[in-house]
C-alpha positions as a printed Julia matrix, in Angstrom:
565×3 Matrix{Float64}:
 -16.29    0.66   32.14
 -15.11    3.48   29.88
 -17.32    4.84   27.11
 -16.41    6.78   23.97
 -18.47    7.85   20.99
 -16.35    5.67   18.69
 -13.91    2.83   19.32
 -11.44    1.99   16.53
  -9.77   -1.43   16.47
  -6.18   -0.95   15.33
  -4.1     2.24   15.15
  -2.67    1.77   11.67
  -2.44    4.88    9.54
  -5.98    4.44    8.17
  -7.4     4.06   11.66
  -5.6     7.23   12.72
  -6.82    9.12    9.64
 -10.39    7.99   10.31
 -10.07    9.05   13.95
  -8.77   12.49   12.94
 -11.81   13.2    10.74
 -14.25   12.0    13.41
 -12.55   14.07   16.1
 -12.8    17.13   13.85
 -16.53   16.38   13.55
 -16.87   16.46   17.34
 -16.84   12.8    18.3
 -14.77   11.32   21.13
 -12.55    8.5    19.82
 -10.56    5.66   21.37
  -8.04    3.67   19.29
  -6.88    0.27   20.57
  -3.57   -1.03   19.19
  -2.26   -4.54   19.88
   1.41   -3.57   19.45
   3.44   -1.38   21.8
   3.57    1.35   19.13
   0.85    2.72   16.84
   1.2     2.66   13.06
   0.62   -0.91   11.93
   2.56   -1.43    8.69
   3.69    2.22    8.65
   6.26    2.32   11.44
   9.92    3.35   11.58
  11.76    1.71   14.47
  15.25    1.37   15.89
  14.94   -2.41   15.84
  18.65   -3.27   16.26
  19.49   -1.11   19.28
  22.42   -3.24   20.46
  23.97   -4.28   17.15
  23.33   -1.0    15.3
  22.38    1.86   17.64
  21.08    4.96   15.89
  19.88    3.12   12.77
  16.15    3.57   12.1
  14.35    1.09    9.87
  11.04    1.17    8.01
   9.65   -2.22    8.97
   7.15   -2.46    6.12
   5.9     0.49    4.02
   8.47    2.89    2.61
   7.69    4.69   -0.69
   4.7     7.04   -0.72
   2.8     7.79   -3.93
  -0.91    7.08   -3.4
  -1.26    9.51   -0.51
  -0.56   12.33   -2.96
  -3.57   11.33   -5.09
  -5.88   12.41   -2.27
  -6.43   15.36    0.05
  -5.6    13.75    3.41
  -2.29   15.54    4.04
  -3.75   18.95    3.17
  -7.17   18.52    4.8
  -5.66   17.34    8.08
  -2.88   19.97    7.87
  -0.31   17.34    8.8
   2.61   19.7     8.11
   1.52   21.58   11.25
   2.13   18.37   13.19
   5.66   17.84   11.88
   5.16   15.92    8.63
   7.65   16.87    5.92
   7.8    14.98    2.65
  11.07   14.6     0.73
  10.91   14.16   -3.05
  12.73   11.21   -4.62
  14.59   11.93   -7.86
  15.72    9.64   -9.48
  12.81    7.38   -8.61
  14.0     3.99   -9.92
  17.33    2.35  -10.69
  17.34   -1.16  -12.14
  20.67   -2.64  -13.28
  20.42   -5.22  -16.07
  22.75   -8.24  -16.4
  24.07   -7.05  -19.8
  25.33   -3.73  -18.38
  22.3    -1.66  -19.41
  20.21   -0.07  -16.69
  16.85    1.59  -16.33
  17.18    4.96  -14.62
  13.89    6.78  -14.11
  13.76   10.41  -13.05
  10.66   12.26  -11.9
  10.86   14.04  -15.25
   9.39   11.95  -18.06
  11.62   13.75  -20.57
  14.82   12.9   -18.64
  13.67    9.3   -18.3
  13.02    9.06  -22.03
  16.52   10.4   -22.68
  17.96    7.6   -20.53
  15.94    4.98  -22.42
  16.92    6.48  -25.79
  20.58    5.66  -25.09
  19.6     2.07  -25.84
  16.39    2.24  -27.88
  14.84    5.36  -29.38
  11.55    3.66  -30.25
  11.04    2.51  -26.67
  11.83    6.02  -25.44
   9.12    7.49  -27.66
   6.62    4.81  -26.65
   7.46    5.34  -22.98
   6.34    8.97  -23.21
   3.05    7.9   -24.82
   2.58    5.06  -22.31
   3.17    7.33  -19.32
   0.84   10.01  -20.67
  -1.94    7.45  -21.13
  -1.65    6.08  -17.6
  -1.37    9.51  -16.02
  -4.65   10.46  -17.69
  -6.17    7.18  -16.51
  -4.97    7.81  -12.95
  -6.41   11.33  -13.03
  -9.71    9.9   -14.25
  -9.79    7.2   -11.57
  -8.56    9.35   -8.69
 -11.99   10.79   -7.8
 -13.27    7.22   -7.4
 -10.41    6.34   -5.04
 -11.23    9.33   -2.83
 -14.88    8.47   -2.26
 -16.92    5.58   -0.92
 -17.61    3.29   -3.9
 -21.39    3.67   -3.65
 -21.44    7.43   -2.99
 -22.06    9.08   -6.36
 -22.33   12.56   -4.84
 -18.85   12.19   -3.33
 -17.41   10.79   -6.56
 -18.9    13.54   -8.71
 -17.72   16.19   -6.27
 -14.13   14.99   -6.66
 -14.1    15.76  -10.39
 -12.98   19.06  -11.84
 -12.8    20.14  -15.49
  -9.34   18.66  -16.02
 -10.32   15.32  -14.48
 -13.42   15.19  -16.67
 -11.2    15.86  -19.71
  -8.88   13.05  -18.66
 -11.83   10.72  -18.12
 -13.23   11.38  -21.6
  -9.78   11.11  -23.17
  -9.55    7.54  -21.83
 -13.16    6.31  -22.18
 -14.85    9.08  -24.14
 -15.89    7.02  -27.16
 -17.06    3.42  -27.68
 -13.68    2.49  -29.17
 -11.74    4.06  -26.29
 -14.02    2.47  -23.7
 -13.63   -0.98  -25.21
  -9.88   -0.55  -25.46
  -9.69    0.51  -21.81
 -11.8    -2.49  -20.74
  -9.56   -4.78  -22.78
  -6.5    -3.27  -21.1
  -7.95   -3.73  -17.61
  -8.78   -7.37  -18.34
  -5.27   -8.03  -19.61
  -2.0    -8.79  -17.81
   0.92   -6.48  -17.14
   3.13   -8.81  -19.17
   0.93   -8.61  -22.26
   0.54   -4.83  -22.03
   4.28   -4.28  -21.65
   5.02   -6.6   -24.58
   2.49   -4.64  -26.61
   4.26   -1.34  -25.92
   7.99   -2.08  -25.61
  10.86   -4.11  -27.04
  13.7    -3.87  -24.5
  13.85   -6.28  -21.58
  15.85   -3.81  -19.44
  12.74   -1.56  -19.55
   9.99   -4.16  -19.33
  11.54   -5.99  -16.37
  11.43   -3.12  -13.84
   7.99   -2.03  -15.03
   6.69   -5.55  -14.5
   8.39   -5.68  -11.09
   6.56   -2.52  -10.01
   3.3    -3.83  -11.47
   3.72   -6.96   -9.36
   3.73   -4.85   -6.2
  -0.02   -5.5    -6.3
   0.88   -9.02   -5.21
   0.6   -11.18   -8.33
   2.85  -12.32  -11.2
   2.97  -10.11  -14.31
   1.22  -12.82  -16.34
  -1.95  -12.68  -14.24
  -4.96  -11.5   -16.21
  -7.18   -8.69  -14.87
  -4.2    -6.94  -13.26
  -2.79   -4.82  -16.07
  -3.62   -1.78  -13.93
  -0.4    -2.52  -12.07
   1.58   -1.01  -14.93
   0.38    2.41  -13.76
   2.76    2.17  -10.79
   5.65    3.66  -12.74
   3.56    6.51  -14.15
   2.69    7.58  -10.6
   6.37    8.07   -9.85
   6.43   10.85  -12.43
   3.19   12.46  -11.27
   2.28   12.95   -8.45
   5.79   11.66   -7.73
   7.37    9.42   -5.13
   8.2    10.77   -1.71
   9.23    9.68    1.78
   8.58   11.46    5.07
  11.67   12.93    6.73
  12.34   10.53    9.57
  10.86    7.53    7.78
   7.34    6.3     7.16
   6.76    6.42   10.92
   6.92   10.22   10.73
   3.51   10.14    9.02
   2.16    8.13   11.94
   3.79   10.49   14.46
   2.08   13.47   12.81
  -1.28   11.67   12.87
  -0.79   10.7    16.52
  -0.03   14.33   17.42
  -3.15   15.46   15.58
  -5.39   12.82   17.15
  -4.18   13.45   20.7
  -4.33   17.23   20.25
  -8.02   16.86   19.38
  -8.66   14.78   22.51
  -8.4    11.33   20.93
  -7.07    8.49   23.08
  -4.62    5.87   21.77
  -3.97    2.83   23.96
  -1.21    0.38   22.95
  -0.66   -3.24   24.02
  -4.42   -3.68   23.76
  -5.33   -6.86   21.88
  -9.04   -6.77   21.05
 -10.48  -10.25   21.6
 -14.19   -9.69   21.17
 -16.64   -7.24   19.65
 -19.63   -6.91   21.95
 -23.01   -7.12   20.22
 -26.3    -6.28   21.91
 -29.6    -6.82   20.07
 -27.85   -6.79   16.67
 -25.89   -3.62   17.4
 -22.13   -3.24   18.07
 -21.8    -1.62   21.49
 -18.21   -2.16   22.57
 -15.11   -4.36   22.65
 -13.29   -6.56   25.14
  -9.48   -6.7    25.18
  -7.1    -9.34   26.49
  -7.29   -9.24   30.27
 -11.02   -8.58   30.3
 -11.2    -4.78   30.13
 -14.24   -3.58   28.18
 -14.68   -0.31   26.32
 -18.13    0.86   25.27
 -18.91    2.73   22.06
 -21.92    5.03   21.99
 -22.16    5.44   18.21
 -19.93    2.86   16.53
 -17.05    0.41   16.3
 -14.68    0.82   13.36
 -12.36   -2.06   12.5
  -8.96   -1.3    10.98
  -8.27   -5.05   10.78
  -9.45   -7.22    7.9
 -13.0    -8.51    7.58
 -12.02  -12.16    7.94
 -10.38  -11.7    11.31
 -13.08   -9.31   12.48
 -16.01  -11.59   11.76
 -14.47  -15.03   12.11
 -12.36  -14.4    15.22
 -13.85  -11.47   17.15
 -17.62  -11.94   16.79
 -19.82  -14.8    17.99
 -21.07  -17.05   15.22
 -24.67  -16.62   16.33
 -24.41  -12.82   16.04
 -23.04  -13.06   12.48
 -25.67  -15.57   11.4
 -28.43  -13.43   12.83
 -27.2   -10.42   10.84
 -26.51  -12.34    7.61
 -26.68  -16.16    7.52
 -24.51  -16.34    4.37
 -21.71  -14.01    5.47
 -19.44  -16.48    7.27
 -19.24  -18.88    4.34
 -18.69  -16.05    1.87
 -15.85  -14.65    4.0
 -14.25  -18.07    4.28
 -14.6   -19.07    0.64
 -14.75  -15.93   -1.5
 -11.99  -13.73   -0.1
  -8.72  -14.68   -1.76
  -5.16  -14.54   -0.47
  -2.85  -16.21   -2.93
  -0.17  -17.15   -0.36
   2.22  -14.39   -1.45
   3.75  -12.1     1.16
   7.26  -10.83    1.9
  10.41  -11.83    3.66
  11.8    -8.54    4.94
  15.52   -7.82    5.3
  16.99   -4.75    6.98
  20.71   -4.01    6.89
  22.8    -1.47    8.77
  25.61   -0.45    6.4
  29.01    1.08    7.03
  29.04    2.69    3.57
  26.61    3.19    0.65
  26.03    0.48   -1.92
  28.17    0.71   -5.04
  27.22   -0.6    -8.49
  30.57   -0.66  -10.35
  29.29   -2.34  -13.53
  26.53    0.2   -14.22
  28.12    3.67  -14.41
  27.6     4.11  -10.69
  26.56    7.46   -9.3
  25.41    7.93   -5.72
  22.26    9.7    -6.94
  21.04    6.4    -8.42
  20.46    5.21   -4.85
  17.89    7.87   -3.95
  14.89    6.03   -5.37
  13.94    2.35   -5.47
  16.6    -0.18   -6.49
  15.03   -3.05   -8.39
  16.72   -6.36   -9.11
  14.65   -7.63  -12.01
  16.67   -9.26  -14.79
  13.72   -9.98  -17.09
   9.96  -10.37  -17.03
  10.5   -14.12  -16.75
  12.66  -13.45  -13.69
   9.87  -11.41  -12.13
   7.3   -14.03  -13.11
   9.13  -16.75  -11.19
   9.52  -14.47   -8.19
   5.74  -14.29   -7.87
   4.22  -17.41   -9.42
   6.26  -19.8    -7.26
   4.89  -18.26   -4.07
   1.35  -19.23   -5.03
   2.28  -22.93   -5.0
   4.3   -22.6    -1.8
   7.81  -22.54   -3.3
  10.46  -20.05   -2.18
  11.82  -18.3    -5.31
  15.37  -17.98   -3.95
  17.35  -19.83   -6.62
  17.68  -16.53   -8.48
  16.08  -13.88   -6.27
  14.34  -10.78   -7.55
  13.93   -7.97   -5.04
  12.9    -4.41   -4.31
  15.55   -2.56   -2.3
  15.79    0.97   -0.93
  18.64    2.79    0.79
  16.46    5.45    2.46
  19.35    7.16    4.22
  20.62    8.3     0.79
  17.69   10.73    0.75
  17.24   11.16    4.49
  20.47   11.11    6.55
  18.47   11.29    9.81
  17.86    7.54    9.54
  21.46    6.5    10.26
  24.55    7.79   12.06
  26.77   10.15   10.0
  28.28    8.41    6.98
  26.29    5.21    7.64
  23.24    3.86    5.85
  20.18    1.64    6.18
  19.05   -0.8     3.51
  15.44   -2.01    3.13
  14.9    -5.2     1.1
  11.56   -6.72    0.14
  11.67  -10.29   -1.16
   8.42  -11.96   -2.15
   7.95  -15.34   -0.49
   5.13  -17.76    0.33
   3.38  -17.57    3.68
   2.76  -21.32    3.76
   5.66  -23.41    2.46
   4.48  -26.44    0.49
   5.3   -29.74    2.2
   6.17  -28.03    5.49
   2.66  -27.79    6.9
   2.6   -28.09   10.68
   6.25  -27.13   11.15
   7.89  -23.82   11.97
   6.12  -20.7    13.21
   2.32  -21.1    13.12
   2.76  -24.29   11.08
   3.96  -22.32    8.03
   7.36  -24.03    7.74
   9.27  -20.84    8.5
  12.1   -21.21   11.03
  14.92  -18.87   12.03
  17.4   -21.1    10.22
  15.39  -21.13    6.99
  14.69  -17.38    6.91
  18.4   -16.65    7.29
  19.32  -19.16    4.57
  16.92  -17.42    2.21
  18.23  -13.98    3.23
  21.78  -15.16    2.44
  20.72  -16.04   -1.1
  19.01  -12.68   -1.54
  22.15  -10.85   -0.42
  24.29  -13.04   -2.7
  22.15  -11.97   -5.66
  22.37   -8.29   -4.72
  26.15   -8.67   -4.4
  26.31   -9.58   -8.09
  25.43   -5.95   -8.74
  26.68   -4.21   -5.58
  29.62   -6.37   -4.37
  30.29   -4.25   -1.29
  26.95   -5.08    0.33
  28.52   -7.92    2.29
  31.61   -6.15    3.57
  29.6    -3.0     4.4
  27.02   -4.81    6.55
  27.26   -4.02   10.25
  24.1    -5.8    11.37
  21.12   -7.56    9.87
  17.48   -8.14   10.76
  15.43  -10.75    8.89
  11.69  -11.15    9.37
  10.03  -14.21    7.87
   6.55  -14.05    6.31
   5.16  -15.83    9.37
   6.78  -13.3    11.71
   5.55  -10.38    9.64
   2.03  -11.79    9.76
   2.25  -12.14   13.54
   3.63   -8.63   14.05
   1.06   -6.93   11.84
  -1.76   -9.29   12.66
  -2.11   -9.76    8.92
  -4.08  -12.74    7.64
  -1.59  -15.09    5.92
   0.96  -12.28    6.14
  -0.96  -10.24    3.56
  -0.25   -6.59    4.38
  -2.97   -5.64    1.85
  -5.4    -7.71    4.01
  -6.73   -9.37    0.85
  -5.31   -9.63   -2.67
  -5.54   -6.55   -4.9
  -7.14   -8.44   -7.79
  -9.84   -6.83   -9.94
 -12.51   -9.16   -8.5
 -11.68   -7.83   -5.02
 -11.58   -4.1    -5.75
 -14.01   -1.14   -5.63
 -17.59   -2.54   -5.27
 -16.22   -6.0    -4.42
 -13.7    -5.1    -1.68
 -13.79   -7.1     0.52
 -17.25   -8.38   -0.52
 -20.12   -6.57   -2.26
 -22.19   -6.47    0.93
 -19.25   -4.95    2.86
 -17.91   -2.69    0.13
 -19.19    0.64    1.44
 -17.46    0.4     4.84
 -20.72   -0.67    6.51
 -21.48   -4.17    7.77
 -24.75   -6.06    8.38
 -24.26   -5.43   12.1
 -25.56   -2.01   13.07
 -22.87    0.47   14.2
 -20.03   -1.77   12.98
 -17.85   -0.31   10.22
 -14.76   -1.36    8.27
 -11.69    0.57    7.17
  -8.07   -0.3     6.37
  -6.27   -1.94    3.47
  -8.99   -4.56    3.02
 -11.49   -1.87    2.01
 -11.73    0.42   -1.04
  -9.41    1.52   -2.62
  -7.03   -1.02   -1.07
  -3.54   -1.28    0.37
  -0.61    1.18    0.3
  -0.01    4.4     2.19
  -2.91    6.59    1.14
  -5.22    7.28    4.09
  -8.09    6.98    1.6
  -9.87    4.06    3.33
  -9.74    5.96    6.62
 -11.1     9.18    5.13
 -13.8     7.39    3.12
 -14.93    5.38    6.14
 -15.22    8.56    8.23
 -17.47   10.06    5.53
 -19.72    6.98    5.5
 -19.91    7.03    9.31
 -20.9    10.69    9.33
 -23.45   10.12    6.56
 -24.95    7.27    8.59
 -25.18    9.34   11.77
 -26.21   12.64   10.18
 -27.74   11.68    6.82
 -29.39   14.98    5.96
 -26.66   17.3     7.22
 -23.88   15.26    5.63
 -25.72   14.93    2.32
 -26.23   18.7     2.17
 -22.6    19.24    3.07
 -21.48   16.78    0.37
 -23.71   18.42   -2.21
 -22.35   21.85   -1.25
 -18.74   20.63   -1.49
 -19.48   19.0    -4.85
 -20.99   22.23   -6.2
 -18.11   24.35   -4.88
 -15.52   21.99   -6.38
 -17.24   22.0    -9.78
 -17.7    25.78   -9.87
 -14.19   26.35   -8.55
 -12.69   24.2   -11.28
 -14.57   26.17  -13.94
 -13.2    29.48  -12.7
  -9.73   27.99  -12.29
  -9.73   26.78  -15.89
 -10.92   30.21  -17.02
  -8.13   32.1   -15.26
């Protein structure tokens, strides 16, 4: 029986980030990954080797913004391990049915100039809107990069500028109330409040809905910040695809002595006298953990599938029912389409320029169009009569992803995990079959062809992954790659539940990380870093608290001198 200081279940990017920090602190770490490759939702794979050799596809995550709101890349020195980020500019192209189009550059000023071609008022308001949300993001960033209950960590993340941004957003009773009102509102209402033009509101609502809910949903207005982030800190992609981030983390982890084992499905967490002491994988092999088990999979699967009921009830008799009944997944996930193309897409009706294809390509005809794309999923309907989608041609920015002159196309189409009326049929009883997923994909491509007619003739090969297949591949509960919905009632102190919100669990030496923990899904590494800090604080409370206080003081003093320069 092998023993390590720490065993991490799942080698997604947050698990790898957590491992890197613990290895730097001197712990031995084992990561167990159920797939044949590490990375979870952050892989880049040559998944059509026969039909399209040399084409590399991002199988889930693609655009990176949140990771630049934190220090993970710099602190772990990932550039030394081969990570190179490429800046996207333009960042968004959204053709509108009437011939208008939204073209967003990294520069706010250039974006406003594009909007002003159609509406000068909206251009002016866009600058104000973006400035407001960038200040709000700056003010919230320190909270993202700290455990939600660690006030020393949170305070230490603020500098003078961030304090100024915080007070500019909530620095008076009127501003505080207005901010609360905004946060309780919906993206749809906020966008209607600010703008007139549908060609502008539609793509902004489509990006807001990346949080996994329709733009009309109350309490999710924060989603409208997604566009502001593309201006600052900006939107990037690793050279070589999202998987290049994972490769850099793997190199770092293994260089520090960490061990990553693939094809290792964890079937049971071993508990002894109320303390997590190891895991058992398929086949019976056991691995012991001297100081802790960290789960990179969601809390529901961890507690309801990998731990004996008696052990959970002994630790917290109410936890099982709360996990089953309080954690919400609204049935929305994605049907993923990957295309190998013989030539780049062409948008002849919208002043086509190849540079438009560098960023995200959004097919969002109106806010009502986006609303249907999301609200229908909740009731189990496939919104494919008039599909909305998020598409990216990553090879336009990074030619290493396809053979010379060829391209890859990444398409995300929101779809229900469980199809209404089809219970008990298809994969895992969800109703999804190979025939159905390809029928839906055909409709998605037909819609895209209305704007880029050559998509059909340029396609060399196609891969379609249904929501049920995506859930199986990632091990994601109901196909939710965020683990649980990103609604306000399931964020910060409530993610995934209040009693689990600080990465600790009622079972001693058992910790949580990953998308189902604060601050949530996306490529950020923040849950992994935050969990590592909580682990170290738990194991070395005095030393870590002194270190945190020192770092907080240095950051505060450093920001004062920086401002004074």
